[in-house]
Short mmCIF file of C-alpha atoms in Angstrom, two decimals:
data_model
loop_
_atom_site.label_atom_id
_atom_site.label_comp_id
_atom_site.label_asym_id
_atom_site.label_seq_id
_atom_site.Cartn_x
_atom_site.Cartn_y
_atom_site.Cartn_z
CA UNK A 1 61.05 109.76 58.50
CA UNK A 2 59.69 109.64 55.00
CA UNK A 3 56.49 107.02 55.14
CA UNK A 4 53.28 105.96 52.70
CA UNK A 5 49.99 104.17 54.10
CA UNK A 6 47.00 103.15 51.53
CA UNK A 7 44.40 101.53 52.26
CA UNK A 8 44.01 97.95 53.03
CA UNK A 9 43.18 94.77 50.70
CA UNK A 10 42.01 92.95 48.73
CA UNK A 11 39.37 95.46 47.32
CA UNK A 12 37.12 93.31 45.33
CA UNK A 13 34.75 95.46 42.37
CA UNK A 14 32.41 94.77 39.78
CA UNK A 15 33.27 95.63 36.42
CA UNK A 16 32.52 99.38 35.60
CA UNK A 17 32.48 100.04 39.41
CA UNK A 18 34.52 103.20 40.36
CA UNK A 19 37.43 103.20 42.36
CA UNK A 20 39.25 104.85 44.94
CA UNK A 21 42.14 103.66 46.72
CA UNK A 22 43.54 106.04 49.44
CA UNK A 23 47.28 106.86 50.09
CA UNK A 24 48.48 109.35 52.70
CA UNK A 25 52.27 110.13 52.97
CA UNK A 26 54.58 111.90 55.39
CA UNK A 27 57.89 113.55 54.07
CA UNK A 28 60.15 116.08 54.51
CA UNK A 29 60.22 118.67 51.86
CA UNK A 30 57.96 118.65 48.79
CA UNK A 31 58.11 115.04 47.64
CA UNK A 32 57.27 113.36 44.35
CA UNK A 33 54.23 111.60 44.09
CA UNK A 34 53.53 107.92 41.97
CA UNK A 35 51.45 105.28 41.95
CA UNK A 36 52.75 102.27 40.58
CA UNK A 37 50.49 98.83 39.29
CA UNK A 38 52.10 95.34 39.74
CA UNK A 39 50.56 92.37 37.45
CA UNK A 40 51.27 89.14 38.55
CA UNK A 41 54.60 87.42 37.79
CA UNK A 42 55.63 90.84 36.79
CA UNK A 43 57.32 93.67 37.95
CA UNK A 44 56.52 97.45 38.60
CA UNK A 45 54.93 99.78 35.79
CA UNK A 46 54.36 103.09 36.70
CA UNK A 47 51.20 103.93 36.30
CA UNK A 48 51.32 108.35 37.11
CA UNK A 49 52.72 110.76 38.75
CA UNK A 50 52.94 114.14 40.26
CA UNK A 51 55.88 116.28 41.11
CA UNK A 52 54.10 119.59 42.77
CA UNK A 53 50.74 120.51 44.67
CA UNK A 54 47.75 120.45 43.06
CA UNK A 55 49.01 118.39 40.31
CA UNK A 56 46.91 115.43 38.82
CA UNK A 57 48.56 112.46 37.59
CA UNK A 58 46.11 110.77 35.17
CA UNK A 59 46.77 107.38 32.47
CA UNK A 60 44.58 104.41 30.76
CA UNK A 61 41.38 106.44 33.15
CA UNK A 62 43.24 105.97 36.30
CA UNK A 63 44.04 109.83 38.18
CA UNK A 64 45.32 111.35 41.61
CA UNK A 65 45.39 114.43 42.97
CA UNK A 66 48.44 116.27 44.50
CA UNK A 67 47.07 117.26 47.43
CA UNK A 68 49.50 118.92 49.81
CA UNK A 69 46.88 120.01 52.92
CA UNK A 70 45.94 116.68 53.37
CA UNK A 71 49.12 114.74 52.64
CA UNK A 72 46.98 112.53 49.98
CA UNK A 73 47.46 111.29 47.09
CA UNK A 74 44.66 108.76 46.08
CA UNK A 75 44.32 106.90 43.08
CA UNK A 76 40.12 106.81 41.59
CA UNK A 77 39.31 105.50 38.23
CA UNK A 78 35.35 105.44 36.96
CA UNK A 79 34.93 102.56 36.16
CA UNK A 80 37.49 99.36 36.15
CA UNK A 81 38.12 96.62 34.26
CA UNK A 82 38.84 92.68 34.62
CA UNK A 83 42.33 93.58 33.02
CA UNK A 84 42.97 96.13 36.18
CA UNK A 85 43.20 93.59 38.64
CA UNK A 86 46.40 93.80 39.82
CA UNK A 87 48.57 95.09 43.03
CA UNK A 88 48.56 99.19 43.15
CA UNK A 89 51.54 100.96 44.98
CA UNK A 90 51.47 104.33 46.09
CA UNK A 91 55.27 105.52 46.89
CA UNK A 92 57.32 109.10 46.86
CA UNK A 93 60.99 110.37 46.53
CA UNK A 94 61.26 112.53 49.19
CA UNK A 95 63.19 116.47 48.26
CA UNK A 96 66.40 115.99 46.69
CA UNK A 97 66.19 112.53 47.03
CA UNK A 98 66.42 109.60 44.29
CA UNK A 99 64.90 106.48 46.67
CA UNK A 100 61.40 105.86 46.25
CA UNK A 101 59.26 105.12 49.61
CA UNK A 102 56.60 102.51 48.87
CA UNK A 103 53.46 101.83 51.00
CA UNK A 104 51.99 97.90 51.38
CA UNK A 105 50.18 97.65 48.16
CA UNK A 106 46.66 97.19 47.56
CA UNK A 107 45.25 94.23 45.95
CA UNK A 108 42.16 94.80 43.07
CA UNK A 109 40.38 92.25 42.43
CA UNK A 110 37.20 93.01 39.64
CA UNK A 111 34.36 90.27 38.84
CA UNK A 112 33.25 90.29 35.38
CA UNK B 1 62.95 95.44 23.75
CA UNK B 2 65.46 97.89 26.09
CA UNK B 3 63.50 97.99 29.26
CA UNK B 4 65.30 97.01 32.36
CA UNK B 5 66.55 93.68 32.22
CA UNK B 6 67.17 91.17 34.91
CA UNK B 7 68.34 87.59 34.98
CA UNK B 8 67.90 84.95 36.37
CA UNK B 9 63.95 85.39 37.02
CA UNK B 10 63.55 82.25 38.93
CA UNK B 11 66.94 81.15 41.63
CA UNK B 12 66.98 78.45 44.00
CA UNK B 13 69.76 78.25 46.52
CA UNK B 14 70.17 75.99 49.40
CA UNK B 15 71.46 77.72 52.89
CA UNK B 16 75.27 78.41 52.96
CA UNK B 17 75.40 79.07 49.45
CA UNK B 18 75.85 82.01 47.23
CA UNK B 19 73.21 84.20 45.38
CA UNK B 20 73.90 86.39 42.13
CA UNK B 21 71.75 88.40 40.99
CA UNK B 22 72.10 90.75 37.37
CA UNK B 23 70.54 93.41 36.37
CA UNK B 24 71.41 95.59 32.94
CA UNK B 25 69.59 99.09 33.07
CA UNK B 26 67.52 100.77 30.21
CA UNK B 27 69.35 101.94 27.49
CA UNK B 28 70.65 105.33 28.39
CA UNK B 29 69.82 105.04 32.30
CA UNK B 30 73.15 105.06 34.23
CA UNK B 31 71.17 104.83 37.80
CA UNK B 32 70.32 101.83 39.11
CA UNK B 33 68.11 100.76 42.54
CA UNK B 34 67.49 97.53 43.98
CA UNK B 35 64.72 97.16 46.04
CA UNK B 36 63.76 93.76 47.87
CA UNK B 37 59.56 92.44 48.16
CA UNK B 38 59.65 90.48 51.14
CA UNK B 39 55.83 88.31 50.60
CA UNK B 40 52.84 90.40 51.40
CA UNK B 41 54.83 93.33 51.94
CA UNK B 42 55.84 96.63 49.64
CA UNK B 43 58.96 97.21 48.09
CA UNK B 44 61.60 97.92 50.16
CA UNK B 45 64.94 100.19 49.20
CA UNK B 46 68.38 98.36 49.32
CA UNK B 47 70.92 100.35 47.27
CA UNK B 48 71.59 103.18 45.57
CA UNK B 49 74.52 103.08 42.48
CA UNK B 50 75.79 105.07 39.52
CA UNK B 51 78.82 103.89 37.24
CA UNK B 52 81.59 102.24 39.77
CA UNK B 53 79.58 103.77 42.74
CA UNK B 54 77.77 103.05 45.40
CA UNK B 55 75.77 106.23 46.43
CA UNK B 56 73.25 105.41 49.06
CA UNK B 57 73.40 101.79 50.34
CA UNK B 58 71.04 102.55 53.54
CA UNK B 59 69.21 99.87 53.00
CA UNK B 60 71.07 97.21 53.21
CA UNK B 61 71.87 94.66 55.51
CA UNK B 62 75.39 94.88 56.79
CA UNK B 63 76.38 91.49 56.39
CA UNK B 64 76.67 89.56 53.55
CA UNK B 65 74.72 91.59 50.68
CA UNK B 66 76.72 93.31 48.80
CA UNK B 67 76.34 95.38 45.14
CA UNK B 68 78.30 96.61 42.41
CA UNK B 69 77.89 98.23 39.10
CA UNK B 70 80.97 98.18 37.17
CA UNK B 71 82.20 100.08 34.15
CA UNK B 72 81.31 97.71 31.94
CA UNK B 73 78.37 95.30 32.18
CA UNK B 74 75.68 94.75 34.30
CA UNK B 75 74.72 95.80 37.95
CA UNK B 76 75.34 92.67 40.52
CA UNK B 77 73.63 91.97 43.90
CA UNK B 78 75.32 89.63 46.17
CA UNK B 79 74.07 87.58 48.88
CA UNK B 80 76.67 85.24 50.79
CA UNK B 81 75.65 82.69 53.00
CA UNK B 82 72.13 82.67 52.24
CA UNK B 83 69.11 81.68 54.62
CA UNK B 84 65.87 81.81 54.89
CA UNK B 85 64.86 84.58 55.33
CA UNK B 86 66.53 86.03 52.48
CA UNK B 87 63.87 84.19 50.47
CA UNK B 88 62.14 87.31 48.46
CA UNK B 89 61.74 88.89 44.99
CA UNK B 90 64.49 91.06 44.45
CA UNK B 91 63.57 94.51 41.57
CA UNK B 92 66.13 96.43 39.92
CA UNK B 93 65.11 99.81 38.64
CA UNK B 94 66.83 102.32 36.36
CA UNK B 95 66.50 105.62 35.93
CA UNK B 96 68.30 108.78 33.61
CA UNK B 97 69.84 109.88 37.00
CA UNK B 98 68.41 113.40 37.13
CA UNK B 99 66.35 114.14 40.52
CA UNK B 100 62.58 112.94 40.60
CA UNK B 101 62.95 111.12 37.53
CA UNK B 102 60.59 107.90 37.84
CA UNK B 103 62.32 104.67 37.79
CA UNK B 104 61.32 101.83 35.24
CA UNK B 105 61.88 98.60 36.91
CA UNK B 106 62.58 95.00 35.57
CA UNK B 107 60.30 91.85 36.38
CA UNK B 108 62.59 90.86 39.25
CA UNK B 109 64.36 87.80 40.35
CA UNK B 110 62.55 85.44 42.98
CA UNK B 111 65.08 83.62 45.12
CA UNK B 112 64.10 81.07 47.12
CA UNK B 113 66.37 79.14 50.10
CA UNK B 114 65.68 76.03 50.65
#
């Protein structure tokens, strides 16, 4: 079946630390790629996306990479912020498909 | 504002009783998901529904949840007979309806049993 994994949390950063939080996926097909950002009390914004191989999904300094030999898709900005503290989700639609397939979340936590 | 829009945020409902949940798309979106966040956990896909149809409802339990999205108005979850574990924050997304289109999704409703 269609399935995401990232990386554990909480991932706690400095501010203007870089960041990379890894998601792998397994689909059939060619699935779409996003990586949604939860704030608290709120819900789901997406944050990018990718639709094809080799793509890069990039907004407010946050990007990910479409990569199709390693089934990855993580998420690296250069340097964070207190304001991108949050809960990240890395999901896909699968083919044809219109559901999206979340992983766990990952929790960012960054010290000013 | 004509993002997704979903009422009521907060819903407390003691076991046995009934839980309604609303949700009114973006303005032009005629697809709507509902996905359930069970705590510490991702989001989780319930159901699937265009106008008057349910189109993938895979994710649902098969007792007492049940969802419509009528002609007119907005889309409903249902949960009869609530417990427990049923306790969760419940997302509705919308989207155009064309394949791979990303879905824009409201700040949820958190229902809690006591």
């Amino acid at each position: 079946g269609n399935s995401v994994t990232q990386m554990e949390g909480p991932v706690t950063l400095s501010e203007e630390a870089f960041l990379t939080i890894n998601c792998t996926y397994t689909a059939t097909g060619y699935p779409s790629l996003f990586w949604y950002v939860q704030y608290p009390g709120e819900g789901l914004q997406l944050l990018l996306k990718a639709t094809k191989a080799d793509d890069k999904g990039s907004n407010k300094g946050f990007e990910a990479t479409y990569r199709k030999e390693t089934t990855s898709f993580h998420l690296e900005k250069g340097s964070v912020q207190v304001s991108d503290s949050a809960v990240y989700f890395c999901a896909l639609i699968a083919g044809n498909g219109n559901k999206l397939v979340f992983g766990a979340g990952t929790i960012l936590r960054v010290k000013s | 504002n004509a993002g997704v829009m979903q009422n009521p945020r907060h819903l407390v409902r003691r076991r046995g009783q009934e839980a309604r949940l609303r949700c009114s798309p973006m303005k032009g979106h005629s697809h709507v998901y509902w996905y359930r966040q069970l705590p510490e956990e991702g989001l989780k896909f319930m159901v699937y529904l265009q106008k008057e149809n349910i189109i993938d409802e895979s994710g649902m339990p098969k007792e007492r949840f049940s969802a419509e999205f009528p002609k007119e108005g907005p889309s409903i979850l249902r949960i009869q007979q609530v417990v427990r574990g049923d306790s969760a924050a419940y997302f509705c997304a919308s989207s155009p309806g064309t394949v791979n289109q990303p879905q824009h999704f409201g700040d949820g409703t958190r229902l809690s049993i006591l």
